Amino acid sequence: MKIIFLSLASLLLISSTGAAQPEWSQVPKILKRIVAPKFPKRDFVITNFGAVADGKTDCTAAIAKAIDACVKKGGGRVVVPSGEFLTGAIHLKSEVNLHLETNAVLKFSTDPKAYLPVVFTRFEGTELYNFSPLIYALGQKNV
């Protein structure tokens, strides 16, 4: 009985390690396709769009305005300066680099309404519509 069990266990081990090899052989191809994003040298500081670094004022709209202005100019950095900024969901768009300076803190709201409307997302591998993640960029490029 021991011999049969050990034989089956060995066979299972050998077959499972062989199946994993082709996936790992794809790694070099995948790594070659990954390139660092490049952004225009333009800064859009969120405080210039109404954000207040007090950790209490909702800065969601100001951050969204900075992102929209960045996109209209062809991309760049949306800069969060030093300080504490309260926000809801941040929806990034193509060509936007969200940059936090030293000692900058994004304090995300605990109010569920700050993450509506629902968006297409995944939870534990299941695709669904749910509250927005803290930072969301579905379908965007170069973020």
XYZ file of N, CA and C in Angstrom:
429
model
N 0.827 -1.193 0.000
C 0.000 0.000 0.000
C 0.876 1.264 0.000
N 1.959 1.240 0.828
C 2.859 2.382 0.882
C 3.503 2.633 -0.469
N 3.862 1.577 -1.154
C 4.521 1.705 -2.452
C 3.572 2.337 -3.460
N 2.326 1.927 -3.452
C 1.335 2.496 -4.378
C 1.133 3.978 -4.075
N 0.991 4.326 -2.794
C 0.792 5.721 -2.404
C 1.990 6.580 -2.809
N 3.199 6.115 -2.522
C 4.400 6.866 -2.888
C 4.542 6.999 -4.395
N 4.182 5.968 -5.126
C 4.237 6.027 -6.591
C 3.261 7.062 -7.123
N 2.038 7.066 -6.599
C 1.037 8.045 -7.036
C 1.451 9.467 -6.657
N 1.986 9.638 -5.461
C 2.432 10.960 -5.025
C 3.569 11.461 -5.906
N 4.507 10.595 -6.234
C 5.624 10.971 -7.105
C 5.131 11.343 -8.494
N 4.213 10.558 -9.019
C 3.651 10.830 -10.341
C 2.928 12.173 -10.358
N 2.162 12.456 -9.323
C 1.446 13.724 -9.221
C 2.427 14.892 -9.156
N 3.470 14.758 -8.373
C 4.470 15.812 -8.243
C 5.167 16.083 -9.571
N 5.560 15.047 -10.259
C 6.249 15.194 -11.543
C 5.331 15.834 -12.576
N 4.086 15.419 -12.635
C 3.165 15.961 -13.642
C 2.813 17.414 -13.354
N 2.697 17.797 -12.089
C 2.335 19.181 -11.783
C 3.495 20.135 -12.028
N 4.730 19.726 -11.775
C 5.864 20.620 -12.043
C 6.106 20.765 -13.532
N 5.844 19.751 -14.299
C 6.005 19.829 -15.753
C 5.007 20.780 -16.372
N 3.802 20.839 -15.838
C 2.766 21.709 -16.385
C 3.080 23.178 -16.133
N 3.796 23.483 -15.073
C 4.089 24.873 -14.739
C 5.209 25.455 -15.600
N 6.051 24.648 -16.176
C 7.203 25.127 -16.921
C 6.850 26.024 -18.105
N 5.874 25.679 -18.950
C 5.592 26.552 -20.098
C 5.197 27.971 -19.690
N 4.497 28.125 -18.577
C 4.102 29.462 -18.144
C 5.323 30.304 -17.782
N 6.290 29.722 -17.092
C 7.492 30.454 -16.720
C 8.350 30.773 -17.930
N 8.254 29.995 -18.960
C 9.043 30.283 -20.159
C 8.542 31.545 -20.869
N 7.339 31.991 -20.546
C 6.772 33.204 -21.139
C 7.290 34.485 -20.480
N 7.899 34.357 -19.309
C 8.331 35.535 -18.552
C 9.245 36.455 -19.357
N 10.291 35.982 -20.027
C 11.147 36.911 -20.784
C 10.375 37.704 -21.845
N 9.433 37.064 -22.534
C 8.632 37.774 -23.545
C 7.791 38.866 -22.897
N 7.193 38.538 -21.769
C 6.350 39.512 -21.067
C 7.190 40.689 -20.596
N 8.347 40.419 -20.022
C 9.208 41.493 -19.519
C 9.686 42.418 -20.634
N 9.909 41.895 -21.834
C 10.331 42.734 -22.959
C 9.244 43.725 -23.370
N 7.977 43.375 -23.152
C 6.866 44.254 -23.537
C 6.623 45.371 -22.530
N 7.158 45.234 -21.333
C 6.919 46.228 -20.293
C 7.896 47.383 -20.463
N 7.359 48.581 -20.600
C 8.194 49.776 -20.722
C 7.747 50.798 -19.680
N 8.689 51.553 -19.183
C 8.371 52.591 -18.205
C 7.558 53.688 -18.886
N 6.534 54.202 -18.212
C 5.744 55.275 -18.813
C 6.561 56.563 -18.921
N 6.238 57.368 -19.925
C 6.888 58.664 -20.113
C 5.795 59.715 -20.165
N 6.029 60.824 -19.470
C 5.033 61.884 -19.380
C 5.652 63.221 -19.772
N 4.845 64.126 -20.350
C 5.344 65.478 -20.609
C 5.736 66.152 -19.288
N 6.670 67.073 -19.364
C 7.148 67.767 -18.162
C 6.239 68.951 -17.840
N 5.018 68.617 -17.423
C 4.047 69.633 -16.998
C 3.482 69.200 -15.653
N 3.397 70.125 -14.711
C 2.847 69.818 -13.394
C 1.517 70.527 -13.185
N 0.596 69.811 -12.569
C -0.716 70.334 -12.218
C -0.888 70.067 -10.726
N -0.592 71.072 -9.922
C -0.610 70.931 -8.463
C -2.052 71.044 -7.982
N -2.495 70.060 -7.210
C -3.918 69.993 -6.836
C -4.372 71.189 -6.008
N -3.463 71.834 -5.273
C -3.862 73.009 -4.491
C -4.228 74.181 -5.403
N -3.712 74.198 -6.625
C -4.091 75.238 -7.593
C -5.502 75.021 -8.125
N -6.091 73.878 -7.823
C -7.440 73.549 -8.289
C -8.431 73.479 -7.129
N -8.014 73.966 -5.959
C -8.922 74.061 -4.820
C -8.708 73.065 -3.699
N -7.745 72.174 -3.811
C -7.496 71.207 -2.736
C -6.899 71.921 -1.521
N -7.325 71.497 -0.340
C -6.859 72.085 0.912
C -6.190 70.994 1.742
N -4.984 71.282 2.223
C -4.186 70.279 2.939
C -4.480 70.259 4.434
N -5.757 70.148 4.797
C -6.098 70.114 6.220
C -6.571 68.737 6.693
N -6.685 67.780 5.769
C -7.132 66.439 6.135
C -8.612 66.343 6.442
N -9.352 67.457 6.280
C -10.788 67.473 6.600
C -11.648 67.888 5.411
N -11.120 68.762 4.571
C -11.857 69.256 3.408
C -11.822 68.207 2.308
N -12.980 67.908 1.727
C -13.045 66.921 0.638
C -12.389 67.508 -0.615
N -11.313 66.895 -1.042
C -10.536 67.377 -2.188
C -10.794 66.570 -3.457
N -11.804 65.710 -3.451
C -12.074 64.841 -4.603
C -12.278 65.650 -5.879
N -13.110 66.689 -5.821
C -13.402 67.497 -7.013
C -12.150 68.232 -7.494
N -11.349 68.745 -6.574
C -10.126 69.463 -6.956
C -9.141 68.530 -7.653
N -9.018 67.311 -7.151
C -8.115 66.342 -7.777
C -8.625 65.979 -9.169
N -9.936 65.802 -9.304
C -10.530 65.491 -10.614
C -10.305 66.641 -11.595
N -10.428 67.886 -11.122
C -10.178 69.049 -11.985
C -8.722 69.077 -12.451
N -7.803 68.781 -11.554
C -6.382 68.753 -11.918
C -6.119 67.664 -12.957
N -6.738 66.507 -12.785
C -6.580 65.412 -13.752
C -7.143 65.823 -15.107
N -8.329 66.426 -15.119
C -8.941 66.865 -16.382
C -8.084 67.920 -17.084
N -7.549 68.875 -16.322
C -6.689 69.911 -16.912
C -5.425 69.286 -17.494
N -4.883 68.313 -16.802
C -3.687 67.608 -17.276
C -3.965 66.907 -18.603
N -5.098 66.235 -18.691
C -5.472 65.518 -19.919
C -5.671 66.502 -21.072
N -6.338 67.629 -20.804
C -6.592 68.624 -21.854
C -5.300 69.194 -22.434
N -4.254 69.259 -21.620
C -2.959 69.780 -22.083
C -2.083 68.693 -22.697
N -2.569 67.453 -22.745
C -1.797 66.377 -23.361
C -1.013 65.516 -22.394
N -1.283 65.673 -21.104
C -0.643 64.825 -20.103
C 0.390 65.545 -19.273
N 0.851 64.854 -18.235
C 1.835 65.408 -17.320
C 1.670 64.800 -15.943
N 2.134 65.561 -14.933
C 2.041 65.084 -13.550
C 0.953 65.839 -12.802
N 0.097 65.104 -12.116
C -0.821 65.702 -11.154
C -0.120 65.549 -9.813
N 0.248 66.688 -9.228
C 1.112 66.688 -8.049
C 0.302 66.897 -6.775
N 0.521 66.000 -5.817
C -0.037 66.144 -4.475
C 1.112 66.653 -3.603
N 1.048 67.936 -3.182
C 2.145 68.488 -2.389
C 2.110 67.972 -0.947
N 3.108 68.334 -0.194
C 3.182 67.958 1.210
C 1.913 68.403 1.938
N 1.370 67.528 2.756
C 0.151 67.818 3.502
C -0.789 66.634 3.448
N -1.898 66.761 4.159
C -2.883 65.680 4.223
C -4.148 66.106 3.481
N -4.544 65.303 2.487
C -5.680 65.628 1.633
C -6.734 64.537 1.735
N -7.942 64.913 2.130
C -9.067 63.982 2.194
C -9.654 63.838 0.796
N -9.921 62.614 0.382
C -10.477 62.390 -0.953
C -11.311 61.123 -0.995
N -12.147 61.061 -2.005
C -12.848 59.825 -2.343
C -12.068 59.158 -3.461
N -12.761 58.409 -4.298
C -12.107 57.687 -5.390
C -11.400 58.655 -6.341
N -10.229 58.259 -6.789
C -9.472 59.016 -7.789
C -9.494 58.199 -9.070
N -10.066 58.773 -10.132
C -10.133 58.087 -11.427
C -9.090 58.697 -12.348
N -8.003 57.958 -12.538
C -6.936 58.430 -13.419
C -7.346 58.295 -14.876
N -6.730 59.101 -15.708
C -6.967 59.051 -17.153
C -5.626 58.878 -17.858
N -5.693 58.562 -19.137
C -4.477 58.336 -19.919
C -3.548 59.539 -19.864
N -2.255 59.246 -19.830
C -1.176 60.244 -19.847
C -1.059 61.038 -18.549
N -1.621 60.523 -17.449
C -1.559 61.216 -16.162
C -0.673 60.441 -15.192
N 0.288 61.152 -14.618
C 1.172 60.604 -13.596
C 0.749 61.215 -12.263
N 0.156 60.425 -11.389
C -0.215 60.908 -10.055
C 1.043 60.852 -9.193
N 1.532 62.021 -8.797
C 2.814 62.117 -8.086
C 2.596 62.698 -6.692
N 3.004 61.957 -5.676
C 2.937 62.441 -4.302
C 4.318 62.910 -3.872
N 4.398 64.173 -3.449
C 5.668 64.701 -2.969
C 5.954 64.165 -1.569
N 7.158 64.410 -1.081
C 7.541 63.985 0.262
C 6.546 64.539 1.279
N 6.116 63.702 2.191
C 5.161 64.043 3.253
C 3.760 64.353 2.742
N 3.446 63.961 1.526
C 2.080 64.095 1.007
C 1.293 62.852 1.418
N 0.063 63.068 1.872
C -0.791 61.962 2.313
C -2.158 62.112 1.658
N -2.603 61.040 1.002
C -3.981 60.985 0.525
C -4.759 60.198 1.564
N -5.678 60.866 2.225
C -6.500 60.236 3.264
C -7.846 59.925 2.613
N -8.092 58.636 2.365
C -9.309 58.255 1.657
C -10.500 58.223 2.599
N -11.609 58.742 2.113
C -12.844 58.859 2.884
C -13.358 57.496 3.341
N -14.003 57.492 4.494
C -14.657 56.278 4.990
C -16.128 56.240 4.598
N -16.597 57.269 3.897
C -17.994 57.328 3.456
C -18.164 56.529 2.167
N -18.965 55.468 2.177
C -19.152 54.654 0.969
C -19.635 55.456 -0.244
N -20.363 56.546 -0.017
C -20.864 57.362 -1.134
C -19.722 57.991 -1.932
N -18.551 58.100 -1.322
C -17.392 58.693 -2.002
C -16.829 57.767 -3.077
N -17.359 56.549 -3.173
C -16.855 55.558 -4.131
C -17.935 55.141 -5.129
N -18.927 56.022 -5.287
C -19.985 55.830 -6.279
C -19.779 56.843 -7.388
N -20.234 56.620 -8.599
C -21.041 55.479 -9.026
C -20.208 54.200 -9.086
N -20.901 53.077 -9.144
C -20.206 51.801 -9.236
C -19.440 51.738 -10.556
N -18.366 50.956 -10.549
C -17.519 50.804 -11.734
C -17.266 49.325 -11.987
N -16.856 49.017 -13.212
C -16.491 47.642 -13.552
C -15.151 47.340 -12.899
N -15.098 46.279 -12.131
C -13.872 45.931 -11.412
C -13.810 44.430 -11.182
N -12.867 44.003 -10.397
C -12.729 42.579 -10.045
C -12.588 42.458 -8.539
N -13.159 41.392 -8.000
C -13.005 41.072 -6.590
C -12.730 39.588 -6.490
N -11.559 39.250 -5.996
C -11.134 37.856 -5.865
C -11.307 37.087 -7.172
N -10.947 37.737 -8.283
C -10.987 37.087 -9.588
C -12.332 37.118 -10.276
N -13.345 37.669 -9.627
C -14.679 37.725 -10.220
C -14.925 39.122 -10.779
N -15.298 39.210 -12.060
C -15.606 40.506 -12.668
C -17.007 40.923 -12.247
N -17.140 42.204 -11.871
C -18.428 42.690 -11.378
C -18.452 44.212 -11.377
N -19.620 44.753 -11.098
C -19.761 46.189 -10.871
C -19.819 46.381 -9.365
N -18.995 47.303 -8.858
C -18.903 47.484 -7.422
C -18.473 48.921 -7.137
N -18.349 49.245 -5.856
C -17.807 50.541 -5.477
C -16.449 50.720 -6.158
N -16.111 51.954 -6.452
C -14.829 52.240 -7.094
C -13.679 51.912 -6.149
N -12.582 51.391 -6.681
C -11.367 51.274 -5.865
C -10.873 52.678 -5.498
N -9.945 52.762 -4.585
C -9.418 54.067 -4.180
C -8.824 54.810 -5.375
N -8.023 54.120 -6.170
C -7.458 54.692 -7.395
C -7.838 53.764 -8.535
N -8.456 54.321 -9.578
C -9.054 53.517 -10.651
C -8.609 54.058 -11.996
N -8.288 53.158 -12.937
C -7.835 53.602 -14.259
C -8.139 52.565 -15.335
N -9.301 51.950 -15.295
C -9.646 50.916 -16.268
C -9.620 51.474 -17.691
N -8.926 50.778 -18.582
C -8.896 51.148 -19.991
C -7.986 52.322 -20.324
N -7.274 52.844 -19.365
C -6.401 53.995 -19.606
C -4.997 53.514 -19.974
N -4.254 54.374 -20.634
C -2.896 54.022 -21.055
C -1.904 55.034 -20.492
N -0.701 54.559 -20.252
C 0.386 55.417 -19.790
C 0.003 56.183 -18.524
N -0.283 55.431 -17.489
C -0.597 56.043 -16.184
C 0.438 55.623 -15.163
